[in-house]
XYZ file of C-alpha atoms in Angstrom:
764
model
C -9.803 -20.893 -22.854
C -11.634 -20.912 -19.544
C -14.563 -23.876 -18.667
C -18.023 -22.801 -18.797
C -21.597 -24.460 -17.447
C -22.373 -23.974 -21.199
C -20.480 -23.086 -23.689
C -22.220 -20.630 -26.436
C -21.771 -22.235 -30.187
C -22.927 -19.475 -32.700
C -21.474 -16.732 -35.287
C -23.867 -13.803 -34.635
C -22.337 -10.959 -32.306
C -23.408 -11.895 -28.991
C -25.981 -10.246 -27.299
C -25.493 -8.288 -23.713
C -26.894 -11.356 -21.886
C -25.245 -13.579 -23.679
C -21.848 -12.233 -22.604
C -23.349 -11.426 -19.064
C -24.548 -15.137 -19.138
C -20.645 -16.406 -19.932
C -18.895 -14.611 -17.391
C -20.988 -15.597 -14.822
C -20.896 -19.031 -16.031
C -16.849 -18.986 -16.531
C -15.045 -21.023 -13.896
C -11.430 -19.854 -14.509
C -10.452 -16.782 -15.676
C -11.459 -14.362 -18.395
C -10.247 -11.897 -20.797
C -11.968 -9.617 -24.212
C -9.984 -12.270 -26.395
C -11.480 -15.638 -24.601
C -14.894 -13.880 -24.930
C -14.447 -13.369 -28.844
C -12.858 -16.505 -29.410
C -16.234 -18.109 -27.313
C -18.651 -15.943 -29.638
C -16.708 -16.099 -32.737
C -15.903 -11.929 -33.322
C -14.035 -11.090 -35.983
C -12.520 -8.640 -37.669
C -14.809 -4.841 -37.196
C -17.065 -6.696 -34.514
C -14.281 -6.480 -32.198
C -13.872 -2.950 -31.951
C -18.120 -3.407 -31.568
C -17.337 -6.021 -28.742
C -14.506 -3.397 -26.890
C -17.869 -0.893 -26.981
C -20.716 -3.089 -25.233
C -17.750 -4.468 -22.982
C -16.530 -0.665 -22.234
C -20.593 -0.235 -21.338
C -21.523 -2.866 -19.242
C -18.561 -2.284 -17.203
C -19.727 1.656 -16.733
C -22.656 0.458 -16.338
C -21.505 -1.614 -13.470
C -22.496 -5.638 -14.195
C -19.000 -6.176 -15.161
C -15.559 -5.439 -13.064
C -12.066 -5.511 -14.880
C -9.075 -6.191 -12.736
C -6.084 -5.806 -15.213
C -7.397 -8.346 -18.661
C -9.669 -9.765 -16.529
C -13.027 -9.849 -16.999
C -15.693 -10.285 -14.394
C -19.394 -10.467 -13.212
C -19.735 -7.735 -10.660
C -20.019 -8.719 -7.576
C -17.992 -11.729 -7.770
C -15.533 -13.053 -5.606
C -11.505 -13.109 -7.332
C -9.910 -17.240 -7.057
C -8.375 -16.187 -3.948
C -9.928 -13.985 -1.490
C -9.436 -12.549 2.039
C -12.043 -13.680 4.378
C -13.409 -13.687 7.974
C -15.041 -16.811 9.187
C -18.070 -15.681 11.462
C -20.112 -18.935 12.028
C -21.511 -22.583 11.489
C -24.442 -23.395 9.274
C -27.127 -26.107 10.022
C -24.793 -28.824 8.472
C -22.256 -27.970 11.473
C -20.023 -26.358 8.435
C -17.843 -23.186 8.575
C -19.234 -20.370 6.747
C -17.027 -17.317 6.116
C -17.634 -14.157 4.701
C -15.208 -11.697 2.670
C -12.923 -8.672 4.673
C -13.276 -6.744 2.371
C -17.010 -6.373 -0.009
C -18.562 -2.862 -0.485
C -22.050 -3.453 0.192
C -23.298 -0.369 -2.085
C -21.331 -1.278 -4.793
C -21.931 -5.207 -5.146
C -24.437 -5.920 -3.331
C -25.043 -8.476 0.113
C -22.123 -10.128 0.763
C -21.351 -13.704 -0.647
C -20.803 -16.655 1.943
C -18.877 -19.404 1.769
C -18.618 -22.284 2.892
C -14.839 -24.038 3.903
C -13.779 -27.950 2.760
C -12.069 -29.520 4.698
C -8.391 -29.667 4.179
C -7.350 -32.053 1.743
C -4.954 -33.096 3.885
C -3.784 -33.172 7.038
C -0.082 -32.825 7.002
C -0.399 -29.576 5.343
C 0.524 -27.814 8.434
C -2.768 -25.155 8.191
C -4.138 -25.098 11.921
C -7.930 -25.488 12.129
C -10.284 -21.900 11.641
C -12.105 -21.045 14.888
C -15.302 -18.446 14.276
C -13.696 -14.916 14.767
C -10.299 -15.902 12.678
C -9.249 -13.910 9.442
C -8.189 -16.306 6.531
C -6.717 -16.611 3.206
C -9.267 -18.697 1.473
C -9.107 -20.151 -2.376
C -12.910 -20.201 -3.287
C -14.694 -21.484 -6.438
C -18.776 -20.724 -7.033
C -20.847 -22.877 -6.075
C -23.173 -23.769 -8.767
C -26.770 -23.042 -9.119
C -26.014 -20.199 -6.170
C -24.199 -17.182 -7.863
C -23.797 -15.474 -4.126
C -22.069 -18.442 -1.955
C -18.847 -20.353 -2.463
C -17.043 -23.289 -1.537
C -13.535 -22.652 -0.359
C -10.549 -23.902 0.883
C -8.210 -22.509 3.424
C -5.151 -21.541 2.720
C -3.792 -19.902 5.548
C -5.022 -18.447 8.812
C -3.745 -14.773 9.523
C -5.305 -13.874 12.516
C -6.666 -15.567 15.151
C -9.127 -14.436 17.255
C -8.620 -16.161 21.084
C -10.640 -13.845 22.919
C -8.013 -11.743 22.998
C -8.496 -7.785 23.157
C -5.629 -4.474 22.984
C -6.391 -1.809 25.539
C -5.832 0.800 27.925
C -6.155 -0.449 31.421
C -7.458 1.626 34.674
C -7.434 0.842 38.223
C -10.299 0.953 40.355
C -10.136 1.654 43.974
C -10.345 -1.779 45.757
C -8.253 -3.668 42.663
C -9.927 -4.788 39.214
C -10.188 -1.712 36.484
C -11.355 -1.135 33.261
C -10.143 -2.271 29.849
C -10.175 0.648 27.036
C -10.278 -0.890 23.995
C -7.931 0.758 21.701
C -9.362 0.627 18.039
C -11.788 3.489 17.386
C -13.762 0.946 14.828
C -13.902 -0.988 17.759
C -17.711 -2.477 18.527
C -16.548 -3.456 22.284
C -17.907 -1.886 25.168
C -15.481 -1.638 28.035
C -14.282 -4.652 29.264
C -14.585 -5.614 33.566
C -11.017 -6.168 35.167
C -11.932 -8.253 38.586
C -9.698 -8.075 41.377
C -6.678 -10.519 41.160
C -7.041 -10.628 37.096
C -5.106 -7.802 36.592
C -1.295 -8.744 37.172
C 1.342 -5.663 36.842
C -0.724 -3.575 35.066
C -1.368 -0.201 36.141
C -2.567 3.676 35.222
C -2.726 4.158 31.650
C -0.680 0.822 30.852
C -1.361 -0.463 27.259
C -1.825 -4.023 27.683
C -3.851 -7.615 26.056
C -6.436 -9.040 27.300
C -8.198 -12.217 27.166
C -12.356 -12.074 27.271
C -14.752 -14.470 28.671
C -17.664 -16.360 28.261
C -19.576 -12.611 29.121
C -22.866 -12.535 31.875
C -26.471 -12.108 30.587
C -25.744 -8.692 32.679
C -23.540 -6.146 33.292
C -19.880 -5.979 31.561
C -17.820 -9.264 29.649
C -14.777 -9.922 31.846
C -11.237 -10.311 30.854
C -7.592 -10.905 32.446
C -4.931 -9.279 31.660
C -2.615 -11.310 29.599
C -0.054 -9.152 28.790
C 1.467 -5.541 30.003
C 2.973 -3.823 27.078
C 3.813 -0.446 28.201
C 2.536 2.702 29.317
C 0.759 4.653 26.356
C 2.280 8.064 27.827
C 5.219 7.561 26.285
C 5.472 7.832 22.498
C 7.237 4.115 21.837
C 4.039 3.133 23.586
C 2.016 3.830 20.134
C 3.768 1.573 17.573
C 3.039 -1.151 20.193
C -0.459 -0.535 19.605
C -0.112 -0.883 15.718
C 2.026 -3.879 15.988
C -0.316 -5.688 18.602
C -3.356 -4.326 17.323
C -2.598 -5.666 13.141
C -1.239 -9.091 14.942
C 2.605 -8.158 13.661
C 4.815 -10.812 14.571
C 7.410 -8.837 16.171
C 9.774 -11.572 18.152
C 11.612 -14.363 16.150
C 11.144 -17.691 17.749
C 14.510 -19.351 19.181
C 14.344 -22.046 16.354
C 14.274 -19.064 13.947
C 17.333 -17.296 15.658
C 19.276 -20.209 16.050
C 19.256 -20.946 12.887
C 20.482 -17.823 11.330
C 22.922 -17.438 13.606
C 24.600 -21.016 12.411
C 24.578 -19.359 8.977
C 28.594 -19.225 7.652
C 29.524 -16.674 5.267
C 29.453 -16.963 1.585
C 32.672 -17.174 -0.158
C 33.825 -16.490 -3.878
C 33.125 -20.580 -5.021
C 31.124 -20.372 -8.014
C 30.544 -16.644 -8.667
C 32.018 -14.236 -10.650
C 35.111 -11.596 -8.650
C 33.222 -7.680 -9.355
C 35.349 -6.758 -5.870
C 37.225 -4.882 -8.484
C 33.975 -2.433 -8.960
C 33.718 0.703 -6.721
C 29.749 -0.047 -5.585
C 28.683 2.407 -3.002
C 25.566 2.241 -1.400
C 22.944 5.567 -1.562
C 19.964 5.277 1.665
C 18.972 7.162 4.476
C 21.585 8.306 6.931
C 19.720 6.462 9.143
C 19.615 2.994 7.578
C 20.597 -0.181 8.748
C 20.670 -2.403 6.024
C 22.057 -1.662 2.723
C 20.445 -4.581 -0.025
C 21.446 -2.486 -3.042
C 24.796 -0.601 -4.484
C 25.438 0.680 -7.995
C 28.068 1.520 -10.650
C 28.345 2.804 -13.631
C 30.959 3.564 -16.247
C 30.511 4.627 -20.031
C 30.155 2.077 -22.312
C 33.579 1.451 -24.338
C 31.708 -0.140 -27.834
C 31.930 2.694 -30.355
C 28.391 1.897 -31.687
C 26.737 2.808 -28.653
C 28.768 6.278 -28.366
C 28.247 7.785 -24.850
C 26.467 5.282 -23.493
C 26.621 3.641 -20.333
C 27.188 0.551 -18.260
C 25.382 0.175 -15.590
C 25.988 -2.248 -13.189
C 22.921 -2.507 -9.665
C 24.410 -5.492 -6.574
C 21.580 -6.847 -5.294
C 22.210 -8.354 -1.859
C 22.141 -12.492 -2.221
C 19.981 -13.018 0.391
C 18.285 -16.399 -1.630
C 22.548 -17.394 -0.476
C 21.783 -17.959 3.142
C 17.988 -18.401 3.648
C 16.778 -21.495 2.200
C 13.254 -22.741 1.359
C 11.601 -24.897 3.780
C 13.823 -23.822 6.804
C 12.609 -21.329 9.418
C 13.608 -18.886 8.492
C 11.847 -18.771 4.649
C 8.665 -19.541 7.293
C 9.207 -16.734 8.968
C 9.571 -15.014 6.410
C 6.499 -15.125 4.281
C 4.523 -15.088 7.620
C 6.117 -11.162 8.133
C 5.609 -10.779 4.355
C 7.703 -7.381 4.603
C 9.707 -5.037 7.352
C 7.530 -3.016 8.924
C 8.869 0.226 9.312
C 7.836 3.237 12.665
C 9.133 5.801 13.834
C 11.009 4.214 16.690
C 11.560 0.847 15.807
C 11.543 -1.135 12.805
C 9.860 -4.482 12.855
C 12.059 -6.713 10.182
C 11.484 -8.924 7.819
C 14.492 -10.811 8.274
C 16.921 -11.588 11.686
C 19.413 -8.824 12.430
C 21.956 -11.539 11.642
C 20.737 -11.667 8.517
C 19.540 -8.130 7.749
C 22.073 -6.461 9.076
C 25.241 -8.303 8.799
C 26.053 -11.335 6.030
C 23.501 -9.534 3.898
C 24.127 -6.359 4.424
C 26.726 -4.332 1.302
C 28.962 -3.071 4.278
C 31.739 -1.148 3.132
C 35.042 -2.975 2.564
C 33.242 -6.148 3.192
C 33.245 -8.878 0.900
C 29.386 -9.675 0.831
C 27.534 -12.505 -2.102
C 25.172 -10.516 -5.034
C 23.060 -11.312 -7.309
C 24.235 -8.272 -9.980
C 22.039 -7.009 -13.029
C 24.483 -5.104 -16.165
C 23.232 -2.833 -17.892
C 23.929 -1.206 -20.990
C 21.905 1.814 -22.042
C 22.207 4.354 -25.430
C 22.721 7.740 -25.025
C 18.802 8.632 -25.002
C 18.410 6.198 -22.724
C 17.068 3.124 -24.108
C 18.109 -0.141 -21.989
C 20.018 -2.231 -24.865
C 20.690 -4.955 -22.939
C 21.171 -6.828 -19.716
C 22.833 -9.626 -17.875
C 22.029 -11.182 -14.470
C 25.020 -12.539 -12.388
C 25.737 -14.145 -9.125
C 28.873 -12.110 -8.090
C 30.760 -11.100 -4.423
C 31.559 -7.656 -4.565
C 33.031 -5.258 -1.906
C 31.110 -1.811 -1.481
C 33.607 0.918 -1.751
C 31.304 3.559 0.441
C 27.684 3.549 2.169
C 26.772 7.290 1.395
C 23.432 9.235 2.365
C 21.304 10.599 -0.605
C 22.000 14.055 0.921
C 25.404 13.220 1.164
C 26.264 12.114 -2.176
C 24.180 15.012 -3.789
C 26.323 17.287 -2.190
C 29.376 16.137 -3.583
C 27.650 16.260 -7.043
C 26.713 20.163 -5.971
C 30.276 20.997 -5.240
C 30.018 19.874 -1.580
C 32.007 16.528 -1.430
C 33.368 15.499 2.154
C 36.521 13.690 3.035
C 34.027 10.377 2.343
C 33.223 11.575 -1.432
C 36.042 13.637 -2.443
C 37.981 11.130 -3.262
C 35.251 9.009 -5.165
C 34.265 12.229 -6.754
C 35.134 11.874 -10.136
C 35.947 7.874 -10.474
C 32.283 7.191 -9.090
C 29.648 9.830 -8.121
C 30.147 11.343 -11.875
C 29.430 8.343 -14.104
C 26.285 7.369 -12.241
C 25.301 11.135 -12.591
C 25.999 10.739 -16.360
C 24.437 7.847 -16.167
C 21.331 8.562 -14.500
C 20.620 11.754 -16.640
C 20.868 9.394 -19.974
C 17.827 7.233 -17.644
C 15.875 10.154 -17.269
C 15.965 10.820 -20.858
C 13.965 7.634 -21.083
C 11.696 8.391 -18.170
C 10.424 11.847 -19.643
C 9.339 9.785 -22.536
C 7.596 6.918 -20.935
C 5.602 9.423 -18.550
C 5.067 7.296 -15.520
C 2.608 8.947 -12.993
C 3.979 12.008 -11.760
C 2.702 12.887 -8.188
C 3.639 15.254 -5.868
C 2.848 13.752 -2.204
C 5.455 14.968 0.566
C 5.501 12.311 2.540
C 5.847 13.414 6.220
C 8.750 12.503 8.327
C 8.522 12.296 12.302
C 11.884 12.857 13.773
C 12.122 11.754 17.254
C 14.218 13.153 20.309
C 16.683 10.271 22.558
C 14.220 9.911 25.238
C 11.454 8.807 22.128
C 8.984 11.628 22.560
C 8.489 13.695 19.159
C 11.327 16.573 17.971
C 9.533 17.423 15.224
C 7.501 16.820 12.124
C 9.164 17.277 8.613
C 9.160 17.082 4.776
C 12.280 16.005 3.023
C 13.949 17.529 0.807
C 13.331 15.072 -2.785
C 17.340 15.548 -4.343
C 18.252 13.753 -7.646
C 19.775 11.416 -5.223
C 16.659 10.173 -4.626
C 15.770 9.803 -8.131
C 18.838 8.469 -9.287
C 18.495 4.953 -7.545
C 14.787 4.845 -8.149
C 15.014 4.587 -11.633
C 17.898 2.542 -11.622
C 16.382 0.060 -9.619
C 13.427 0.287 -11.927
C 15.861 -1.013 -14.481
C 16.756 -3.781 -12.462
C 13.176 -4.539 -12.545
C 12.119 -4.751 -15.174
C 15.170 -6.835 -16.732
C 14.510 -9.225 -14.027
C 11.166 -9.904 -15.294
C 12.437 -9.836 -18.492
C 14.727 -12.341 -18.094
C 12.661 -14.915 -16.486
C 9.867 -14.470 -19.046
C 12.276 -14.860 -21.659
C 13.288 -17.969 -19.358
C 9.535 -19.110 -19.681
C 9.553 -19.004 -15.999
C 7.131 -18.420 -13.473
C 7.266 -15.477 -11.181
C 5.201 -12.947 -8.723
C 4.981 -9.728 -10.567
C 4.149 -5.756 -8.898
C 1.360 -4.809 -11.106
C -0.720 -1.811 -10.832
C -3.982 -2.007 -12.763
C -5.791 1.396 -14.458
C -8.152 3.396 -12.150
C -11.819 1.778 -12.607
C -14.647 3.756 -14.545
C -16.799 4.481 -11.277
C -13.523 5.934 -9.472
C -12.351 8.182 -13.029
C -16.287 9.457 -13.037
C -15.633 10.087 -8.894
C -12.583 12.718 -10.523
C -13.870 14.057 -13.213
C -17.229 15.541 -10.595
C -13.958 16.518 -8.335
C -11.742 18.451 -11.012
C -15.461 19.957 -12.264
C -15.994 21.582 -8.892
C -12.239 23.866 -9.148
C -13.153 24.643 -13.083
C -11.178 21.836 -14.543
C -11.966 19.103 -17.514
C -10.925 15.495 -17.385
C -10.877 14.571 -20.691
C -12.997 11.403 -20.857
C -11.868 10.692 -24.759
C -8.174 10.332 -24.395
C -6.662 7.545 -23.599
C -6.290 6.131 -20.256
C -2.746 6.332 -19.589
C -0.435 8.029 -17.216
C 0.232 11.076 -18.944
C -3.493 12.100 -19.074
C -3.446 12.307 -15.209
C -0.167 14.105 -15.771
C -2.125 16.782 -17.309
C -4.385 17.689 -14.797
C -1.529 17.658 -12.289
C 1.009 19.944 -14.613
C -2.801 22.190 -15.267
C -2.805 23.118 -11.170
C 0.930 22.881 -10.784
C 0.810 26.658 -9.665
C -2.693 26.933 -7.807
C -3.889 26.457 -4.695
C -5.154 22.599 -5.627
C -2.087 21.893 -6.408
C -1.790 18.839 -3.071
C -5.102 18.515 -3.028
C -5.559 17.285 -6.629
C -3.002 15.681 -6.595
C -4.226 13.432 -3.303
C -7.624 13.059 -5.433
C -5.755 12.237 -8.492
C -4.019 9.397 -5.911
C -7.281 7.918 -4.529
C -8.559 7.667 -7.929
C -5.435 5.298 -8.499
C -5.765 0.936 -7.627
C -4.026 -0.226 -5.122
C -0.871 -2.024 -6.627
C -0.695 -5.173 -5.566
C 1.506 -8.787 -6.045
C 0.693 -11.657 -8.852
C 1.190 -14.336 -10.390
C -0.525 -12.776 -13.517
C 1.210 -9.973 -15.632
C -1.014 -6.976 -16.632
C 1.408 -4.815 -16.126
C 1.719 -1.375 -14.572
C -0.504 1.271 -14.733
C 1.098 4.289 -12.224
C 4.942 3.092 -14.018
C 3.644 2.554 -17.351
C 5.297 -0.552 -17.698
C 4.097 -3.012 -19.483
C 5.813 -5.509 -17.043
C 7.569 -5.532 -13.665
C 8.760 -7.503 -10.350
C 10.102 -6.655 -7.367
C 14.333 -7.324 -7.395
C 15.542 -5.237 -5.600
C 15.095 -5.495 -1.437
C 14.937 -9.069 -0.836
C 15.860 -8.077 2.927
C 12.920 -6.200 3.385
C 10.492 -8.180 0.892
C 9.668 -11.490 0.564
C 8.612 -11.476 -3.115
C 11.721 -10.091 -4.222
C 13.213 -13.505 -2.999
C 10.981 -15.686 -4.623
C 12.433 -13.809 -7.726
C 15.844 -14.315 -6.763
C 15.517 -17.793 -6.441
C 13.485 -17.692 -10.488
C 16.870 -16.062 -11.404
C 18.824 -18.740 -9.614
C 17.294 -21.346 -10.817
C 16.992 -19.170 -14.705
C 21.401 -18.704 -13.964
C 21.669 -22.585 -13.561
C 22.508 -22.437 -9.313
C 21.160 -25.411 -7.415
C 21.861 -23.798 -3.737
C 19.284 -26.675 -2.433
C 16.410 -24.835 -4.119
C 13.339 -26.343 -5.205
C 11.393 -26.555 -8.805
C 10.426 -23.795 -10.419
C 6.788 -23.056 -8.170
C 3.440 -23.880 -9.874
C 1.070 -20.443 -11.198
C -1.005 -21.537 -8.018
C 1.486 -21.511 -5.252
C 3.165 -18.029 -6.807
C -0.953 -16.842 -6.167
C -1.302 -18.204 -3.197
C 2.203 -16.397 -2.281
C 1.425 -12.635 -4.311
C -2.286 -12.754 -2.495
C -0.086 -13.777 1.050
C 2.415 -10.691 0.643
C -0.132 -8.954 -0.549
C -2.337 -9.046 2.522
C 1.056 -8.657 4.617
C 1.789 -4.944 2.987
C -1.650 -3.248 3.280
C -0.927 -4.557 7.075
C 2.603 -2.997 7.291
C 1.280 0.039 4.931
C -1.851 0.685 7.925
C -0.091 -0.110 10.822
C 2.618 2.864 9.462
C -0.279 5.014 8.594
C -1.788 4.584 12.479
C 0.964 5.243 13.777
C 1.975 8.147 11.989
C -1.726 9.311 12.558
C -1.270 8.811 16.786
C 2.292 10.385 17.070
C 0.168 13.126 15.198
C -1.653 13.405 17.926
C 0.427 13.088 20.775
C 2.373 15.494 19.502
C -0.495 18.289 19.494
C -2.332 16.966 22.393
C -0.270 19.670 24.556
C -1.679 22.588 21.580
C -5.151 22.504 22.483
C -7.239 25.324 21.315
C -4.381 26.109 18.729
C -4.925 27.284 15.352
C -3.573 26.113 11.966
C -3.476 26.700 8.072
C -5.395 23.256 6.400
C -7.091 22.541 3.408
C -10.668 20.887 3.250
C -9.730 16.718 2.071
C -13.093 15.159 2.438
C -16.847 15.546 2.718
C -19.287 14.259 4.199
C -22.806 14.290 5.266
C -21.371 14.393 9.327
C -18.321 16.804 8.645
C -15.786 17.905 6.789
C -12.084 16.132 6.743
C -9.172 18.622 7.202
C -5.514 18.187 6.866
C -2.821 20.903 8.164
C -0.016 21.971 6.264
C 2.308 22.364 8.512
C 2.696 18.113 9.918
C -0.101 16.897 6.715
C -2.320 15.686 9.876
C -5.804 14.671 9.600
C -8.951 15.879 11.476
C -12.356 16.014 11.502
C -14.794 18.741 11.757
C -17.988 18.019 12.871
C -20.995 19.350 10.855
C -22.516 20.615 14.702
C -19.367 22.781 14.243
C -20.121 25.353 11.283
C -22.433 27.679 12.351
C -26.559 28.576 13.705
C -27.268 27.101 9.987
C -28.895 24.204 8.386
C -25.823 22.315 6.273
C -27.056 20.001 2.843
C -24.534 17.995 1.355
C -23.855 18.350 -1.953
C -22.626 14.964 -2.999
C -21.412 16.289 -6.709
C -19.787 19.664 -5.707
C -18.409 17.740 -2.669
C -19.821 20.587 -1.043
C -21.787 21.384 2.782
C -23.552 24.304 1.653
C -25.749 27.113 4.258
C -29.538 26.526 3.180
C -30.142 30.556 4.799
C -26.406 32.123 3.900
C -25.355 30.057 1.502
C -22.158 29.696 2.688
C -20.261 26.450 1.359
C -17.441 23.984 2.610
C -16.093 22.742 -0.400
C -13.226 19.813 -1.748
C -9.657 21.743 -1.461
C -10.589 25.142 0.365
C -7.889 26.511 2.638
C -9.692 26.967 5.890
C -7.767 28.160 8.882
C -8.779 25.702 11.848
C -8.705 25.450 15.884
C -7.810 22.364 17.708
C -10.702 20.874 19.640
C -9.632 17.481 20.910
C -6.650 15.548 20.442
C -6.827 11.556 21.203
C -3.574 10.018 21.019
C -4.503 6.589 21.636
C -6.757 6.187 18.671
C -5.002 8.811 16.740
C -7.743 11.547 16.390
C -8.228 15.210 16.116
C -11.264 17.110 16.187
C -11.121 20.643 15.081
C -13.308 23.491 14.434
C -13.145 25.939 11.662
C -12.100 29.452 12.428
C -12.832 30.526 8.178
C -15.588 31.971 6.300
C -17.012 29.706 3.968
C -17.051 30.679 0.610
C -20.576 32.579 -0.875
C -23.111 30.568 -3.259
C -25.612 31.716 -5.081
C -27.913 28.434 -4.623
C -28.778 29.872 -0.327
C -31.972 31.345 -0.201
C -30.441 34.201 1.224
C -27.341 36.160 2.101
C -27.625 36.837 5.880
C -23.846 36.394 7.392
C -23.627 32.718 9.812
C -23.577 33.427 13.398
C -20.549 32.609 14.792
C -20.821 31.774 18.258
C -18.001 30.426 19.896
C -17.856 26.893 19.987
C -17.861 26.386 24.476
C -21.345 28.178 24.039
C -23.458 27.065 21.218
C -25.841 23.823 22.783
C -25.090 20.490 20.853
C -27.134 19.670 18.050
C -27.379 16.089 16.786
C -25.842 15.785 13.653
C -29.229 14.245 11.228
C -31.288 17.589 12.482
C -28.205 19.619 10.506
C -28.148 17.876 6.961
C -30.436 17.343 4.604
C -28.725 14.871 2.459
C -28.930 16.000 -1.004
C -27.182 13.859 -2.896
C -27.573 11.683 -5.892
C -28.309 7.896 -4.089
C -31.901 9.775 -2.996
């Protein structure tokens, strides 16, 4: 039971104040169970306590993360924070990097404690750094915490990324690329421009600014011209501080590694495993095989073998390779390049499950019944030899009756048993009812010279689903085995949506005539029913997006609170150790479970795993942001020569200042300023997610299909600006029914946005 400042000792049912005081005073993780024990709540009163906690959560005074309950406004045990200043005592002060003041009030301050031991290797933090910090509340002040630096993630060092613009006579200006940056242009004096030329992407080191004039800077590194699409991923790499060059020590370590032999492993080289991946994949870390179960008691059942590259055999704890992998956290994928977690010697050679080559693997053998139920599983350290490397479309074509010279000899002995096993597994998935979002993924195809050829949405095939379901089975098996072995691990967790997000979803659905059944149990099937109800309507894509936004963000954690989206009680990442550090941690735990040594240390403590989980979750969010921004920049570059063109779009967001739209052709996102909507005053109706003209009664609402014209494209910022050509829908709330004045944008006088919108949201 968690520690608390004043343990209650009472048998009567606790009041709201009792519970809030207990939650606020707890110094460790608590759940409904700990609250019930503390207040001696038993029997029928447990349901009463559950309802009271739900009411407190609905009011926003407590929050929940999985089963953990906390007072709203409190920080978690490990937090990502920005170091801002020093206080009067000279102590370093930080604030949380991700904090919503509207929901939680003013951001708390974190006073950084000196490191426990200098030998820890944690660098001294500086003002402007971003760090991962373990925090604990200070007694008597709910807005102040003490903190210990776990890791400095980003060093500011006065470095800025931007575009160089030369001036006659030498020197120039730097235009920062971050559209959220508050930095003004920087002055680069003659002689400090290095080899930078017009339009080059450069990093500069800033110096102290004078009292008057622009701050000065000196070019530190020339990264290339932004006129090429290949430079656009460099912007994201450098803007997010993603490590993209391996040190000589790491490369030397990788080159000195010798291939692993059969010694101490089971010989599975006779099993015809195959890898099934995208056609442009360079590393292949998972291979699959299936065969009918010969056990007469499991009639029509199958044995599924999933073999995963044994990265732990090569990347040992404490080595330069391991430290670099943890620093990166994961591989980052851009349309023009990959920033790998491990050097190519590991990822593309020793650990890649190439066909007809011996490779070490950690394998799981799973027996499933004819209805897809998992009957049993076991883990093995093996040596395999893949029979073939297949692409998704290639494998699917063979099953559909169009085999080629590679798949023809594999069709009956290998591919058909895989698909038959998948048909069984699919039945279990249908019973489980995971969240079934339909979100077409944009893929950008580049020409050889690096320019955008086209943007398209790849077809979803059963071959994709087969691999996904087999990987999910293997991941569940890994979590179950480690729990049974009483080994701590890093889980892949996904919390259920918050009540606040559910209320917002209900309002959005009401605006299109749908109802969220809040009285139903909160399960993925609740959302699946919503998605099914709009499947054949114009709102299909938009509702899928809104349901996605309603979900919590998946993350890594040393504590298990389940995976809501997959509707699984326990889940771990095991199947991609080449590109995810979380999987490598799970592999090492499984190897210890199997009695392997490989220089592995003893089991890591829960605290150590929690720190690693927080760090790699941050790295994952960093990678996602960089990948998303690069796609936005590439599409903006692709559309830059189509200014004035018209597109079909859907309104994907509504704010006081305008509308966000998503193009149906490319999935590109852009903005329509309210000042371009027409000669009317538009009020923001938060509950309806709409902008409505007061005189015309014309309304633009979330999810509406519209035609837009491209007015501006800014490739470096990844920003697109449009105007709407379509007429809005008519609503009765307008004071009149006069048609809207559709003055061409070029002829309209500029207007201040604040003068055009009357915000009648609930916040006022």
